PDB file of C-alpha atoms in Angstrom:
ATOM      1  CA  UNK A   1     109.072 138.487  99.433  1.00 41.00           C
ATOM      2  CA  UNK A   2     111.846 140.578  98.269  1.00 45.00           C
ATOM      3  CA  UNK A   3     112.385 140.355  94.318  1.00 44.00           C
ATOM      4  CA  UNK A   4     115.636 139.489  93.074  1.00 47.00           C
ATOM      5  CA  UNK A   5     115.286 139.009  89.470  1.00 50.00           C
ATOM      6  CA  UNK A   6     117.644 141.634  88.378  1.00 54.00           C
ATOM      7  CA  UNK A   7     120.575 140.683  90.856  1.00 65.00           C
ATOM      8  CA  UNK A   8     123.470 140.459  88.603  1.00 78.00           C
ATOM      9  CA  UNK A   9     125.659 137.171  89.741  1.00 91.00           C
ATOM     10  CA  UNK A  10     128.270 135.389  87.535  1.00 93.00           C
ATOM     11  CA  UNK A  11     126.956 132.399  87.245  1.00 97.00           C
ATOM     12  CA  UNK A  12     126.325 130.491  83.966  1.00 97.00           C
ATOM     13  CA  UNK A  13     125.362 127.678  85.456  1.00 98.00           C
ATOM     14  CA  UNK A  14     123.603 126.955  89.510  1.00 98.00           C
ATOM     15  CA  UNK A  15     123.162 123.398  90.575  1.00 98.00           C
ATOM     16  CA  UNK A  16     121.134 121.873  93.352  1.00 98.00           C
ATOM     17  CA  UNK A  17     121.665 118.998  95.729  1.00 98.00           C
ATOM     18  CA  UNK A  18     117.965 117.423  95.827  1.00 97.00           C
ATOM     19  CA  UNK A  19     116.693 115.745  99.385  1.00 96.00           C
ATOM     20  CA  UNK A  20     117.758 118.546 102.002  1.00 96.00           C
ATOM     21  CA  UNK A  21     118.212 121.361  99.608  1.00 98.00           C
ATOM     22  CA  UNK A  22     115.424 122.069  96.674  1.00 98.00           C
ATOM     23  CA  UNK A  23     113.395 119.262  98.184  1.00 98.00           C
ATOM     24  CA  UNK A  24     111.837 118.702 101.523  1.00 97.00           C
ATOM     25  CA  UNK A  25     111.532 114.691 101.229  1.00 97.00           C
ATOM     26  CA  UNK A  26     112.245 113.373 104.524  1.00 96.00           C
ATOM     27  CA  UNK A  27     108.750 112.639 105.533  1.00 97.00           C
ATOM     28  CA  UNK A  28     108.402 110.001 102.263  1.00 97.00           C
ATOM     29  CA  UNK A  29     112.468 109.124 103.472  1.00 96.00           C
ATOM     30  CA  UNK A  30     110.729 108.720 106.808  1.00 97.00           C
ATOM     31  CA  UNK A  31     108.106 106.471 105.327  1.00 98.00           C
ATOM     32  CA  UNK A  32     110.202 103.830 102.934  1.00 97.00           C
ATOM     33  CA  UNK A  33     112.543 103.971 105.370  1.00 98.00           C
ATOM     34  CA  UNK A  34     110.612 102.211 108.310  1.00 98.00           C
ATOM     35  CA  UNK A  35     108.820 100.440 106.118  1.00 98.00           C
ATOM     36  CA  UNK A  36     111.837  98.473 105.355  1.00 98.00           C
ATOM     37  CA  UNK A  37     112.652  98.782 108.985  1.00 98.00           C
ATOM     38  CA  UNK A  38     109.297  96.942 109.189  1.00 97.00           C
ATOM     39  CA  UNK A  39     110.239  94.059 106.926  1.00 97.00           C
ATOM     40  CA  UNK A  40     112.761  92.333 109.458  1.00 97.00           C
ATOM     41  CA  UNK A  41     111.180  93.400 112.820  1.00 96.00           C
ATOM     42  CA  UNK A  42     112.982  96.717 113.826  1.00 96.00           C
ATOM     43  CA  UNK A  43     110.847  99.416 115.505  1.00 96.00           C
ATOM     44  CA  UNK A  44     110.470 102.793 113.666  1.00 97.00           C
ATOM     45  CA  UNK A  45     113.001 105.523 113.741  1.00 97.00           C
ATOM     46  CA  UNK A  46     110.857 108.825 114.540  1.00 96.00           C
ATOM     47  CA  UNK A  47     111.013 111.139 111.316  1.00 94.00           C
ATOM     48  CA  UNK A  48     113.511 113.797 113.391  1.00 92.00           C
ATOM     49  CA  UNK A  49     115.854 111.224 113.523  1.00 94.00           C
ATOM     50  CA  UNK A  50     115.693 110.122 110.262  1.00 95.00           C
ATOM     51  CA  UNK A  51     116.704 113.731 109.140  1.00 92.00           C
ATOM     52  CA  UNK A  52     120.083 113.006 110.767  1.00 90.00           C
ATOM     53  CA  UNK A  53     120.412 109.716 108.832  1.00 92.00           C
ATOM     54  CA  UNK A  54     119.778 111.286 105.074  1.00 89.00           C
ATOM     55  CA  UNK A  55     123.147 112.361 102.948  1.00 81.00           C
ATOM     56  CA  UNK A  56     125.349 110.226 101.298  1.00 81.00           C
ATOM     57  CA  UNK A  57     122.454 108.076  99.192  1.00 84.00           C
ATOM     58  CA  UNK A  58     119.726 105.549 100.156  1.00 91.00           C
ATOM     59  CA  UNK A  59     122.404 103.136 101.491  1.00 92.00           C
ATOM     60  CA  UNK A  60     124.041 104.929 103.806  1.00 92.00           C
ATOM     61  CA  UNK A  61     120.821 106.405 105.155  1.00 95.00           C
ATOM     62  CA  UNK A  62     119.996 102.316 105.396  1.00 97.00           C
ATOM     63  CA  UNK A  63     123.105 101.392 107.044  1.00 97.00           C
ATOM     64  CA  UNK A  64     122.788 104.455 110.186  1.00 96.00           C
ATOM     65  CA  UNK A  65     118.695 103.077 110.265  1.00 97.00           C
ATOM     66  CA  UNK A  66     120.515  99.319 111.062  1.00 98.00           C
ATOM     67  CA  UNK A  67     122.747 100.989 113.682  1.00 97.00           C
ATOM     68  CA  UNK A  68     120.426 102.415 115.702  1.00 96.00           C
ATOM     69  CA  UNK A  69     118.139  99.678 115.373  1.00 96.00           C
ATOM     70  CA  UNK A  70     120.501  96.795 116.097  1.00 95.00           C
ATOM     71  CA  UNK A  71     122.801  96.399 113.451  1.00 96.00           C
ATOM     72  CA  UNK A  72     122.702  94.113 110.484  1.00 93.00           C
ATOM     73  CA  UNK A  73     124.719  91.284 110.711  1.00 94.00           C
ATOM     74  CA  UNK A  74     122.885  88.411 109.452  1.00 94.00           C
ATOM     75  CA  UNK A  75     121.005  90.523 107.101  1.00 96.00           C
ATOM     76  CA  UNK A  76     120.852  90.740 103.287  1.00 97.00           C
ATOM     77  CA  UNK A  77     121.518  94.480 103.169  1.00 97.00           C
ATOM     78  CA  UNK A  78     121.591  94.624  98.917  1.00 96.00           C
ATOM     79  CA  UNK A  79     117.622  92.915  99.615  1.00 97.00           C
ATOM     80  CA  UNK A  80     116.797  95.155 101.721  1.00 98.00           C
ATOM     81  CA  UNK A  81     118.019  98.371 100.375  1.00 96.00           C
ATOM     82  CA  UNK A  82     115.903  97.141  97.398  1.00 96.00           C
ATOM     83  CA  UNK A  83     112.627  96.888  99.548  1.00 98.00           C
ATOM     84  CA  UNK A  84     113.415 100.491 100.538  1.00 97.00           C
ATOM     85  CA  UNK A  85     114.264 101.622  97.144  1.00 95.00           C
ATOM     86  CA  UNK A  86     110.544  99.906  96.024  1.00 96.00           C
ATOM     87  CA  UNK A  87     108.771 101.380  98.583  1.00 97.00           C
ATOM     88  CA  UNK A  88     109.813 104.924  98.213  1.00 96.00           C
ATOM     89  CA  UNK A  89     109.538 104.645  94.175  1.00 96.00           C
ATOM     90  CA  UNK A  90     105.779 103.839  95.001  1.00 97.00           C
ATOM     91  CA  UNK A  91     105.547 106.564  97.394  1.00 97.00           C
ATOM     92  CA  UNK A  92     107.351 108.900  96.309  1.00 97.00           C
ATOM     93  CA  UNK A  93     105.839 112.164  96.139  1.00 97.00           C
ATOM     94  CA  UNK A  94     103.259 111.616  99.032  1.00 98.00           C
ATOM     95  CA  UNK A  95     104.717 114.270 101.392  1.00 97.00           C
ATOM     96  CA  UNK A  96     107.502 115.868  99.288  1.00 98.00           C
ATOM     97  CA  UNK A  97     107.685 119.659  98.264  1.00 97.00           C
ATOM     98  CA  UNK A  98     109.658 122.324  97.727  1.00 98.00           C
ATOM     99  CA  UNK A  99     111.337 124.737 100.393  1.00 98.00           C
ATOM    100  CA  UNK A 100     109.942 128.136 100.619  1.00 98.00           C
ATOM    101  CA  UNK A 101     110.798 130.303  98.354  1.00 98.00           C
ATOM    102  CA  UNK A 102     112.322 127.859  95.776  1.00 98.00           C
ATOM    103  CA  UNK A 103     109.729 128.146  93.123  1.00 98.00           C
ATOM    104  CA  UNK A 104     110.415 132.022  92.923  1.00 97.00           C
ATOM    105  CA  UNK A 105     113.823 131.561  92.954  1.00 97.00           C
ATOM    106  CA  UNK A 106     113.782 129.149  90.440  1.00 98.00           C
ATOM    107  CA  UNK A 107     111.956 131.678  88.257  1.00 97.00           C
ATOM    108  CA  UNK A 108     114.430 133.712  89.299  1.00 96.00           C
ATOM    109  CA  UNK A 109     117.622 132.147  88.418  1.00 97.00           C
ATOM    110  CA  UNK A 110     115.610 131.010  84.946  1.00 96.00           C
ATOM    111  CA  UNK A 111     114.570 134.866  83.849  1.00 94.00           C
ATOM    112  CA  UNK A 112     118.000 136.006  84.493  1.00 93.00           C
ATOM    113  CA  UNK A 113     119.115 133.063  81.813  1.00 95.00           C
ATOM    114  CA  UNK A 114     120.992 130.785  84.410  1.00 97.00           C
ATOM    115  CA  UNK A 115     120.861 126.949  83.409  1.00 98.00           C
ATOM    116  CA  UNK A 116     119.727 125.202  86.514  1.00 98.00           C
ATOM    117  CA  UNK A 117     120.924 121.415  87.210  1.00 98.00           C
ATOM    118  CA  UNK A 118     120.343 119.123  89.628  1.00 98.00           C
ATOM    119  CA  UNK A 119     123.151 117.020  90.881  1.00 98.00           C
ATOM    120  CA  UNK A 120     121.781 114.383  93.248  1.00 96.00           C
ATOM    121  CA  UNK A 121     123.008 110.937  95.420  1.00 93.00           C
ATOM    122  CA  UNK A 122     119.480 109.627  94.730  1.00 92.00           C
ATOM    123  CA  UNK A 123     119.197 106.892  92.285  1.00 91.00           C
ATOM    124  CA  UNK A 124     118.664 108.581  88.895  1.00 95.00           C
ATOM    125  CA  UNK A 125     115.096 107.033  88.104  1.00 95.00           C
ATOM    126  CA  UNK A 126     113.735 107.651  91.070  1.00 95.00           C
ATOM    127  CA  UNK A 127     115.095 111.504  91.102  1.00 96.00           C
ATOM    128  CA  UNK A 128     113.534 111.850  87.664  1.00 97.00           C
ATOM    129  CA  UNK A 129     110.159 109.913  88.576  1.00 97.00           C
ATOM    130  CA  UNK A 130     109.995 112.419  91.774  1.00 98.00           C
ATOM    131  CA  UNK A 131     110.808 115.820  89.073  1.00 98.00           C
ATOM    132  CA  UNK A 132     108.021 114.140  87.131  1.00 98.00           C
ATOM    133  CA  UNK A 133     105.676 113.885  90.016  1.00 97.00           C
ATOM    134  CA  UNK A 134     105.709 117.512  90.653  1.00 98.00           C
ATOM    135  CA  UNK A 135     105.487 118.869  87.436  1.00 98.00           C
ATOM    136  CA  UNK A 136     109.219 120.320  87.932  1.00 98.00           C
ATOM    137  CA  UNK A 137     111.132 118.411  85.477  1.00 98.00           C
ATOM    138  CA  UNK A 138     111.125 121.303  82.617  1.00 98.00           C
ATOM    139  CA  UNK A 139     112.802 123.753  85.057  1.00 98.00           C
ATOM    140  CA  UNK A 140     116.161 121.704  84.578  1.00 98.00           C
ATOM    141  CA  UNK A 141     118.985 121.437  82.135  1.00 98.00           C
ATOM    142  CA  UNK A 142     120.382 118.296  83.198  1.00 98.00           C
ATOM    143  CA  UNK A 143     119.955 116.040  86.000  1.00 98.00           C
ATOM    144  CA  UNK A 144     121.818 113.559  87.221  1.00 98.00           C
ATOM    145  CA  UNK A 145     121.499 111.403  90.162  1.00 96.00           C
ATOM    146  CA  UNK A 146     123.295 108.223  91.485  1.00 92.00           C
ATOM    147  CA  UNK A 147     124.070 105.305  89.262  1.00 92.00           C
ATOM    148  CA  UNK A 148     126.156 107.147  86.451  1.00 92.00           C
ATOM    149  CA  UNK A 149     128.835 108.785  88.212  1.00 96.00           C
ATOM    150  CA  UNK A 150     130.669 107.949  91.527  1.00 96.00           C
ATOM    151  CA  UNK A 151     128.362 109.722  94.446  1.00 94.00           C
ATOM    152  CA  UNK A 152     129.271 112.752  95.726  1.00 96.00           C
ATOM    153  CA  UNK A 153     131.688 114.057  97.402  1.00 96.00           C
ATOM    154  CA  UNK A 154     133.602 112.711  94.320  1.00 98.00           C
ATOM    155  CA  UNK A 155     133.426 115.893  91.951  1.00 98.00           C
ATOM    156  CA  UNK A 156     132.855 113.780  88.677  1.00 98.00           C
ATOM    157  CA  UNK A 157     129.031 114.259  88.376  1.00 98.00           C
ATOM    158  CA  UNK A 158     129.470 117.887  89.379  1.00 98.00           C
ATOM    159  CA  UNK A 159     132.082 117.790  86.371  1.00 98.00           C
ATOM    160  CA  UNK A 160     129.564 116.475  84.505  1.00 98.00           C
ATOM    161  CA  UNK A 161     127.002 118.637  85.210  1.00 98.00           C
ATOM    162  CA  UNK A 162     129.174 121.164  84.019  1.00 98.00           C
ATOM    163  CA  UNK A 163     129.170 120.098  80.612  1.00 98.00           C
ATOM    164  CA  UNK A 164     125.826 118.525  79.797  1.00 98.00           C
ATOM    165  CA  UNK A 165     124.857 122.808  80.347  1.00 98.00           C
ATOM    166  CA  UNK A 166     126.606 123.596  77.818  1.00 98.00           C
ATOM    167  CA  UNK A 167     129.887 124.842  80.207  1.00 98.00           C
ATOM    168  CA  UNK A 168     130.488 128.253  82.016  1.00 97.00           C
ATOM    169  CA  UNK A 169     131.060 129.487  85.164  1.00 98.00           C
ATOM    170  CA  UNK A 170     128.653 127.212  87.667  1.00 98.00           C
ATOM    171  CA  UNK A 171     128.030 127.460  91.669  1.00 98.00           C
ATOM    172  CA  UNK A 172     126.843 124.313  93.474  1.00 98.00           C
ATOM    173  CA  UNK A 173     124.120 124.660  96.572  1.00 98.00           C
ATOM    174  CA  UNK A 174     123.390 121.604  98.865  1.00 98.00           C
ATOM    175  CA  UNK A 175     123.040 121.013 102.492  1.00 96.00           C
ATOM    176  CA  UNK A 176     126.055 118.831 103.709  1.00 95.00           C
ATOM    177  CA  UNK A 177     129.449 117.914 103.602  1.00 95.00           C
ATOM    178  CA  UNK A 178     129.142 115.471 100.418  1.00 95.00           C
ATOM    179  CA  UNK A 179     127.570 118.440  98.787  1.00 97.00           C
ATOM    180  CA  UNK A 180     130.424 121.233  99.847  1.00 98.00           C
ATOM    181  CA  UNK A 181     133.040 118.630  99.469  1.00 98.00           C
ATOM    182  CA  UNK A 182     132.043 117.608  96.311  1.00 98.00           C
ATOM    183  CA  UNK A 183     131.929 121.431  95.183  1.00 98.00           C
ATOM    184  CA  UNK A 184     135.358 122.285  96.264  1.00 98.00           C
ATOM    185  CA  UNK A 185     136.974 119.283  94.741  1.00 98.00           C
ATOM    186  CA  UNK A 186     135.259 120.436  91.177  1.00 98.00           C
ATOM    187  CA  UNK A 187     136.654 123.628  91.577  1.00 98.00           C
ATOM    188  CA  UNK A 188     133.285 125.067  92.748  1.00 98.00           C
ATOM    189  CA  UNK A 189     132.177 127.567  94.974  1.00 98.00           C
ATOM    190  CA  UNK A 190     129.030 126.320  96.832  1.00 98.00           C
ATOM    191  CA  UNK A 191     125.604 127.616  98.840  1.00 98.00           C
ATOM    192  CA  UNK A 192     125.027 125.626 101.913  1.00 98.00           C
ATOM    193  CA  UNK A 193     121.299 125.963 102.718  1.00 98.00           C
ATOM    194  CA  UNK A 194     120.739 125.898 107.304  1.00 97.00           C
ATOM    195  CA  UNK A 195     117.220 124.208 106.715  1.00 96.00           C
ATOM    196  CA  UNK A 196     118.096 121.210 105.116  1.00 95.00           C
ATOM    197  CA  UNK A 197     119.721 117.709 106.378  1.00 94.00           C
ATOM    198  CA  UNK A 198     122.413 119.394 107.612  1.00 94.00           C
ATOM    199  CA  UNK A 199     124.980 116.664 108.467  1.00 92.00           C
ATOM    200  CA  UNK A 200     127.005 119.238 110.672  1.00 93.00           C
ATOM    201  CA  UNK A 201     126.495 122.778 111.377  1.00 95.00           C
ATOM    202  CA  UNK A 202     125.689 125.118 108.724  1.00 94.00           C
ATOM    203  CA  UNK A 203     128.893 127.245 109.417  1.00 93.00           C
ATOM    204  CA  UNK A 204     130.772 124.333 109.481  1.00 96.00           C
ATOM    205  CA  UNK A 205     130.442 123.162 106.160  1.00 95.00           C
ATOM    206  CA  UNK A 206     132.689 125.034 104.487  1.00 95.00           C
ATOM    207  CA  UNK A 207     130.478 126.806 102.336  1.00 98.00           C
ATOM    208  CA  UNK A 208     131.176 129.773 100.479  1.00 98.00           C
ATOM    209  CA  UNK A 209     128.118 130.896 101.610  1.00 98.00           C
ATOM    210  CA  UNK A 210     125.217 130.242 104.190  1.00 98.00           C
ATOM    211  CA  UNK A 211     121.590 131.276 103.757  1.00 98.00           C
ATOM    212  CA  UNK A 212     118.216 130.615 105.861  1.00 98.00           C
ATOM    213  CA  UNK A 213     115.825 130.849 103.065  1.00 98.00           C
ATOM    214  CA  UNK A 214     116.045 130.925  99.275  1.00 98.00           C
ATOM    215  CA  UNK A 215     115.005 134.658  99.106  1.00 97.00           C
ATOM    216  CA  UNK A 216     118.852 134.801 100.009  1.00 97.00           C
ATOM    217  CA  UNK A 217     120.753 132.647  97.235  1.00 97.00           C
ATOM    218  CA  UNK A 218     120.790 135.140  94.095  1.00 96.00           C
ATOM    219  CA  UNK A 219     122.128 137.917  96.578  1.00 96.00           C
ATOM    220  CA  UNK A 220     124.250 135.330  98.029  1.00 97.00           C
ATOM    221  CA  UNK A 221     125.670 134.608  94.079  1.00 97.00           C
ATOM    222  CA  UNK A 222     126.195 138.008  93.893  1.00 95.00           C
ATOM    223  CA  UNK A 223     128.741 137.995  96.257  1.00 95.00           C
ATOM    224  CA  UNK A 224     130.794 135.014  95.518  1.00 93.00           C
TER     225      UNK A 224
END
């Protein structure tokens, strides 16, 4: 691995999207997900089509399960978003990790004096209980998930982010459009990472910037 430590970039601040972006989660996604699926009698959705389904928070990813599995009229959706939401609480760290490379970028970003944030559509408890999990929860400044602020891409958690670090200049990295839009309506430039839940093609997310590996965001800072 190539060290970056001593990159200079401009950045006060560098926050992270979560599922998709620091975060590989889909296979406990995968999981809750048809477990709840389970509940009312729908068949699975394989785990490479769940990855298409994740962005935009846990009932969203619900709501494209239901249309591929025939629909949800008739159903209580707020019930069942809770029996995924239980599930995945109680599950939640079973086949989650990081993407390659993050922990040394993480080190990274924290020797060079950057305040790192997360900024996430997942409920808040359930984003803390998974930081817990893995031991990563000192690595952050703030985080802040869904539940406080209106999900992303509305900028006001972004905004927020912004301020519970203390302010500065800050750069935004996530995966898809709720990440980049939310970014560019906060007056942010943003990372879009090509391994991640990519809800449209990397290049066409309207990043500032598009890397394949996190070897490639401090250079990639350096630039913006």
């Amino acid at each position: 691995m190539t060290a970056h430590r001593f990159d200079p970039h401009r950045f006060d601040i560098v926050g992270f999207d979560l599922d998709g972006t620091l975060l590989d989660t889909l296979g406990d996604l995968a999981v809750a997900l048809n477990h709840a699926l389970g509940t009312i009698g729908r068949e699975p959705v394989p785990q490479a089509e769940v990855k298409n389904l994740v962005g935009g928070g846990s009932g969203l990813m619900l709501r494209r399960a239901l249309a591929l599995t025939g629909g949800e009229e008739g159903l209580d959706f707020d019930a069942l978003r809770q029996v995924l939401i239980a599930h995945y609480g109680d599950n939640i760290a079973n086949h989650t990790a990081l993407y390659p490379g993050a922990a040394e970028m993480l080190d990274d970003l924290a020797a060079s004096g950057t305040r790192i944030a997360v900024v996430t559509n997942k409920p808040e408890p359930l984003a803390v209980k998974l930081f817990d999990a893995l031991g990563l929860s000192p690595r952050f400044a703030s985080v802040i998930g869904g539940g406080r602020y209106p999900l992303k891409p509305a900028p006001d958690a972004l905004h927020a982010m912004v301020e519970q670090c203390g302010g500065g200049a800050a750069a935004f990295v996530g995966d898809t459009t709720f990440d980049t839009r939310a970014a560019r309506a906060a007056g942010l430039p943003s990372v879009a990472v090509s391994f991640g839940f990519c809800d449209a093609a990397p290049e066409a997310l309207e990043a500032d910037a598009v890397i394949d590996h996190f070897d490639e965001l401090i250079p990639a800072l350096a630039r913006l």
